[in-house]
PDB file of C-alpha atoms in Angstrom:
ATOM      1  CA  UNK F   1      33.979-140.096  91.676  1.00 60.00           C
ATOM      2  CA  UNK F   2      31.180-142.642  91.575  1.00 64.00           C
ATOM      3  CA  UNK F   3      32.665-145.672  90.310  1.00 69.00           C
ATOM      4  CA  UNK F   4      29.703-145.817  87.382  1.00 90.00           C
ATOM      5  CA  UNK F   5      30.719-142.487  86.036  1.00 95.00           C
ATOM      6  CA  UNK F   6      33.836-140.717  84.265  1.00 96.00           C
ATOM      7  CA  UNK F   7      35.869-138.007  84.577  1.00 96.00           C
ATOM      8  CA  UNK F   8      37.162-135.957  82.291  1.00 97.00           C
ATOM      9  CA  UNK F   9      39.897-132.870  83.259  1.00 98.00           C
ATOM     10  CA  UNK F  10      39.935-130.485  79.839  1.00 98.00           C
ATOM     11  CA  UNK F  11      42.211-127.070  79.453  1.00 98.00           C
ATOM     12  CA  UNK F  12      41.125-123.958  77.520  1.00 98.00           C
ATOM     13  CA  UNK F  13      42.391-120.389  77.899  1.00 98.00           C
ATOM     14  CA  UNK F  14      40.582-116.951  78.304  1.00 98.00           C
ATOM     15  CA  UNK F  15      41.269-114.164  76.024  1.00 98.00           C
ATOM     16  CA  UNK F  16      43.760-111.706  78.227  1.00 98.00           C
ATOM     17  CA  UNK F  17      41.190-108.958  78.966  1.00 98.00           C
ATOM     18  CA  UNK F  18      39.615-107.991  82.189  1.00 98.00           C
ATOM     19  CA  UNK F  19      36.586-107.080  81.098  1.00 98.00           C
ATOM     20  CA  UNK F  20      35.783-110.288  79.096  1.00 98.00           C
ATOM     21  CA  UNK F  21      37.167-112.556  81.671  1.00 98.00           C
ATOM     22  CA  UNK F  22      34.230-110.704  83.969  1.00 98.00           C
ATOM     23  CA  UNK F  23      32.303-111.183  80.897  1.00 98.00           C
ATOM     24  CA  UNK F  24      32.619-114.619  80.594  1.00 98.00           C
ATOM     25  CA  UNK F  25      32.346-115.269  84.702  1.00 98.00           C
ATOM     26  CA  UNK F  26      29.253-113.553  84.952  1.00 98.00           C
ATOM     27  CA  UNK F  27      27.985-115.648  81.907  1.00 97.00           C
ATOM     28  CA  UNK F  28      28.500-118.665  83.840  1.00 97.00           C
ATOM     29  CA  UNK F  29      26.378-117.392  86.979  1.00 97.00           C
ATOM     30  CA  UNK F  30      23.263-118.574  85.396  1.00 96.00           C
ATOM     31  CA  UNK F  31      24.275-120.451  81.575  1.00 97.00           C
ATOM     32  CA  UNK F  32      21.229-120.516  79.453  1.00 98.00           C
ATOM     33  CA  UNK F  33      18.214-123.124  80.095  1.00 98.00           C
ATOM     34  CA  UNK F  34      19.272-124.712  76.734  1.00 98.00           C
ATOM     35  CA  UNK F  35      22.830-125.198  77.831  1.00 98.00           C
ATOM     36  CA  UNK F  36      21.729-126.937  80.937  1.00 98.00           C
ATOM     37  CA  UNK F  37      19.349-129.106  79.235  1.00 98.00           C
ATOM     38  CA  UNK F  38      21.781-130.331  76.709  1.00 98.00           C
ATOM     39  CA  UNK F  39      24.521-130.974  78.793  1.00 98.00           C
ATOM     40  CA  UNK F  40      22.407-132.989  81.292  1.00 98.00           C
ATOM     41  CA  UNK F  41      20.639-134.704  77.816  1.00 97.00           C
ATOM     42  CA  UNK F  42      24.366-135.197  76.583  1.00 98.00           C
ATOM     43  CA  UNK F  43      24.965-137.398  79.789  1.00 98.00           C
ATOM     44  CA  UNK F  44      26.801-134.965  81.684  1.00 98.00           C
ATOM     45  CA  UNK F  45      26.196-135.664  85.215  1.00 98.00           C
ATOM     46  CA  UNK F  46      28.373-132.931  86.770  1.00 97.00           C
ATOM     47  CA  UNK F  47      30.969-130.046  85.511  1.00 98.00           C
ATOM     48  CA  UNK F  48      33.210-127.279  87.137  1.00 98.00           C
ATOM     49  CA  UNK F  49      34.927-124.512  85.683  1.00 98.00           C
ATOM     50  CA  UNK F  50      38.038-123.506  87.503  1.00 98.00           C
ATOM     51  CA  UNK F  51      40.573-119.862  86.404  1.00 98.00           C
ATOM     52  CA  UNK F  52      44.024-118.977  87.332  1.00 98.00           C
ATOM     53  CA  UNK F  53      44.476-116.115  85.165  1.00 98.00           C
ATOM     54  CA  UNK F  54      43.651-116.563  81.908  1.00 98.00           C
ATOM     55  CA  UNK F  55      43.911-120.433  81.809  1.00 98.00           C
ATOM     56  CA  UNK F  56      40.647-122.233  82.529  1.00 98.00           C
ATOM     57  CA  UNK F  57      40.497-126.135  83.766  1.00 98.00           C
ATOM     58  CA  UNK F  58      37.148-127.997  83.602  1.00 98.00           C
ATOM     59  CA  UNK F  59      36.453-130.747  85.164  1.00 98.00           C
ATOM     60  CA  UNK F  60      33.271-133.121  84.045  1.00 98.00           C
ATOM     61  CA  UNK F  61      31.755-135.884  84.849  1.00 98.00           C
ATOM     62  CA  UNK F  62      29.647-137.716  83.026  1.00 98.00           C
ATOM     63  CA  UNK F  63      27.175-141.203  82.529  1.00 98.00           C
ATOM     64  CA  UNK F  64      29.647-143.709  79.990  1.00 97.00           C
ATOM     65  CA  UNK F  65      26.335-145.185  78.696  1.00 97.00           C
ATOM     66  CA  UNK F  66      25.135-141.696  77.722  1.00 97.00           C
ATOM     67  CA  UNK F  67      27.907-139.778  76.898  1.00 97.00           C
ATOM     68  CA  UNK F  68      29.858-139.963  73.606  1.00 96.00           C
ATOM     69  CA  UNK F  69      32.654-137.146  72.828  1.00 93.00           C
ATOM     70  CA  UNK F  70      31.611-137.376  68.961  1.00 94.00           C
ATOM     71  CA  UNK F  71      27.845-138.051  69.937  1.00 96.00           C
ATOM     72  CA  UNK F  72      27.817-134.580  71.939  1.00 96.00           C
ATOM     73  CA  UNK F  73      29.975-132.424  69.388  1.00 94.00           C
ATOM     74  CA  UNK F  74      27.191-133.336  66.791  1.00 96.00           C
ATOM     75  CA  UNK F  75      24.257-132.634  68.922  1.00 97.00           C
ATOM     76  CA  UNK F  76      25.904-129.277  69.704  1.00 96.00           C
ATOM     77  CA  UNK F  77      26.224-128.858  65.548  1.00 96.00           C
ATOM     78  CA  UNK F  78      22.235-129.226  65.326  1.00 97.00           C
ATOM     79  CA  UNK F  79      21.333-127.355  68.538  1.00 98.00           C
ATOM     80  CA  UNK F  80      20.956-123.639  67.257  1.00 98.00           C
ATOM     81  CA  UNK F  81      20.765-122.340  71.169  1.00 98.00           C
ATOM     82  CA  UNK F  82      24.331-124.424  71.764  1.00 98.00           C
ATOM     83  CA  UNK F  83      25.730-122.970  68.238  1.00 98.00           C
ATOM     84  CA  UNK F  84      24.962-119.378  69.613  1.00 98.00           C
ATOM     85  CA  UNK F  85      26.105-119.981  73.301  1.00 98.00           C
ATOM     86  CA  UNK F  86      29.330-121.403  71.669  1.00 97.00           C
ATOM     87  CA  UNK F  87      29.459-118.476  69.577  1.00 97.00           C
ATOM     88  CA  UNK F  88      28.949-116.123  72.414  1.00 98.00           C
ATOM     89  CA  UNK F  89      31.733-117.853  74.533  1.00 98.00           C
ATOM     90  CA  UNK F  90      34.382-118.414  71.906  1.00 97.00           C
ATOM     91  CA  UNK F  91      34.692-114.509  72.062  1.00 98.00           C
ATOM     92  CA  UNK F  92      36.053-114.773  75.295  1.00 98.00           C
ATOM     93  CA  UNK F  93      38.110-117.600  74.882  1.00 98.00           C
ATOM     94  CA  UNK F  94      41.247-118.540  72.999  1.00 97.00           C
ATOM     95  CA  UNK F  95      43.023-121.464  72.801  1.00 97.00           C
ATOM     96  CA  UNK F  96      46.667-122.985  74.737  1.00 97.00           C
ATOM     97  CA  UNK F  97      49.696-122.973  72.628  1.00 96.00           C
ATOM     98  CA  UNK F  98      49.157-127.084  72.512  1.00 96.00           C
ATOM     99  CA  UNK F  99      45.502-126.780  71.587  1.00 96.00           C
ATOM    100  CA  UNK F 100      45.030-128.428  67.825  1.00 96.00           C
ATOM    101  CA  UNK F 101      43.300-126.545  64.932  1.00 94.00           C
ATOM    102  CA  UNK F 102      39.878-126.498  65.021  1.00 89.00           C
ATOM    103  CA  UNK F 103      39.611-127.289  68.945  1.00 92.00           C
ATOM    104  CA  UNK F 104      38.317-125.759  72.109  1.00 94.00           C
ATOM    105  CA  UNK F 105      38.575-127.650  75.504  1.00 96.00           C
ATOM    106  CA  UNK F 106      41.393-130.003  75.275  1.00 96.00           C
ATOM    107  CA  UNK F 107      41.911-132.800  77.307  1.00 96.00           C
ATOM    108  CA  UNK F 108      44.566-132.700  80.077  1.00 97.00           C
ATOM    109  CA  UNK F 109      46.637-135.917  80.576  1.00 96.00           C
ATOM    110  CA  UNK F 110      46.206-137.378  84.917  1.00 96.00           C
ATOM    111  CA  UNK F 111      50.338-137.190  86.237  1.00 97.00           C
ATOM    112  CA  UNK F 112      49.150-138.043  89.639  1.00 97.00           C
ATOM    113  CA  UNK F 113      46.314-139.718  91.644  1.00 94.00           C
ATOM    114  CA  UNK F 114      46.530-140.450  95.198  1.00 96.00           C
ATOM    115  CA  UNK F 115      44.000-143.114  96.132  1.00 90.00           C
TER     116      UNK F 115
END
């Protein structure tokens, strides 16, 4: 990690169907323009999406003096190409037993770094 970005590990699961969870992996072969776009415009420098079943863990990294958690969640609100991606994917996904109401991607808590 560059020492003039961030990191951020988040945790969401996949709705326990084959066919959406090939769905939502062939989605993510080529996201929409507009997704791209706003995540780069949102300060996101770099993100991963990894699967072990039907639990998901993303990893992102981001610019501090762009990003902002709020800052992002309301540009996503007023973006109608992010509203209907979010839509789209939200079909496909469901949330862990620890995720609160209202929530998608949850952040994990580091146990561990070896430096």
């Amino acid at each position: 990690m560059n020492v003039n970005t961030q990191r951020y590990a988040l945790a969401l699961d996949l709705v326990d169907d084959e066919a959406k969870i090939a769905a939502y992996e062939k989605a993510h072969e080529s996201i929409w323009p507009e997704v791209r776009e706003h995540l780069l415009a949102q300060g996101v420098l770099g993100m991963e999406i990894y699967r072990l079943g039907t639990r998901m863990f993303m990893v992102m990294e981001v610019d501090p003096k762009v990003y902002s958690e709020t800052g992002m969640a309301q540009a996503s609100l007023n973006n109608e190409a992010i509203v209907r991606w979010e839509t789209l994917m939200w079909t496909f996904q469901a949330p862990t037993p620890w995720t609160p109401e209202g929530q998608k991607w949850v952040p994990m808590r580091r146990i561990f770094q070896l430096r």
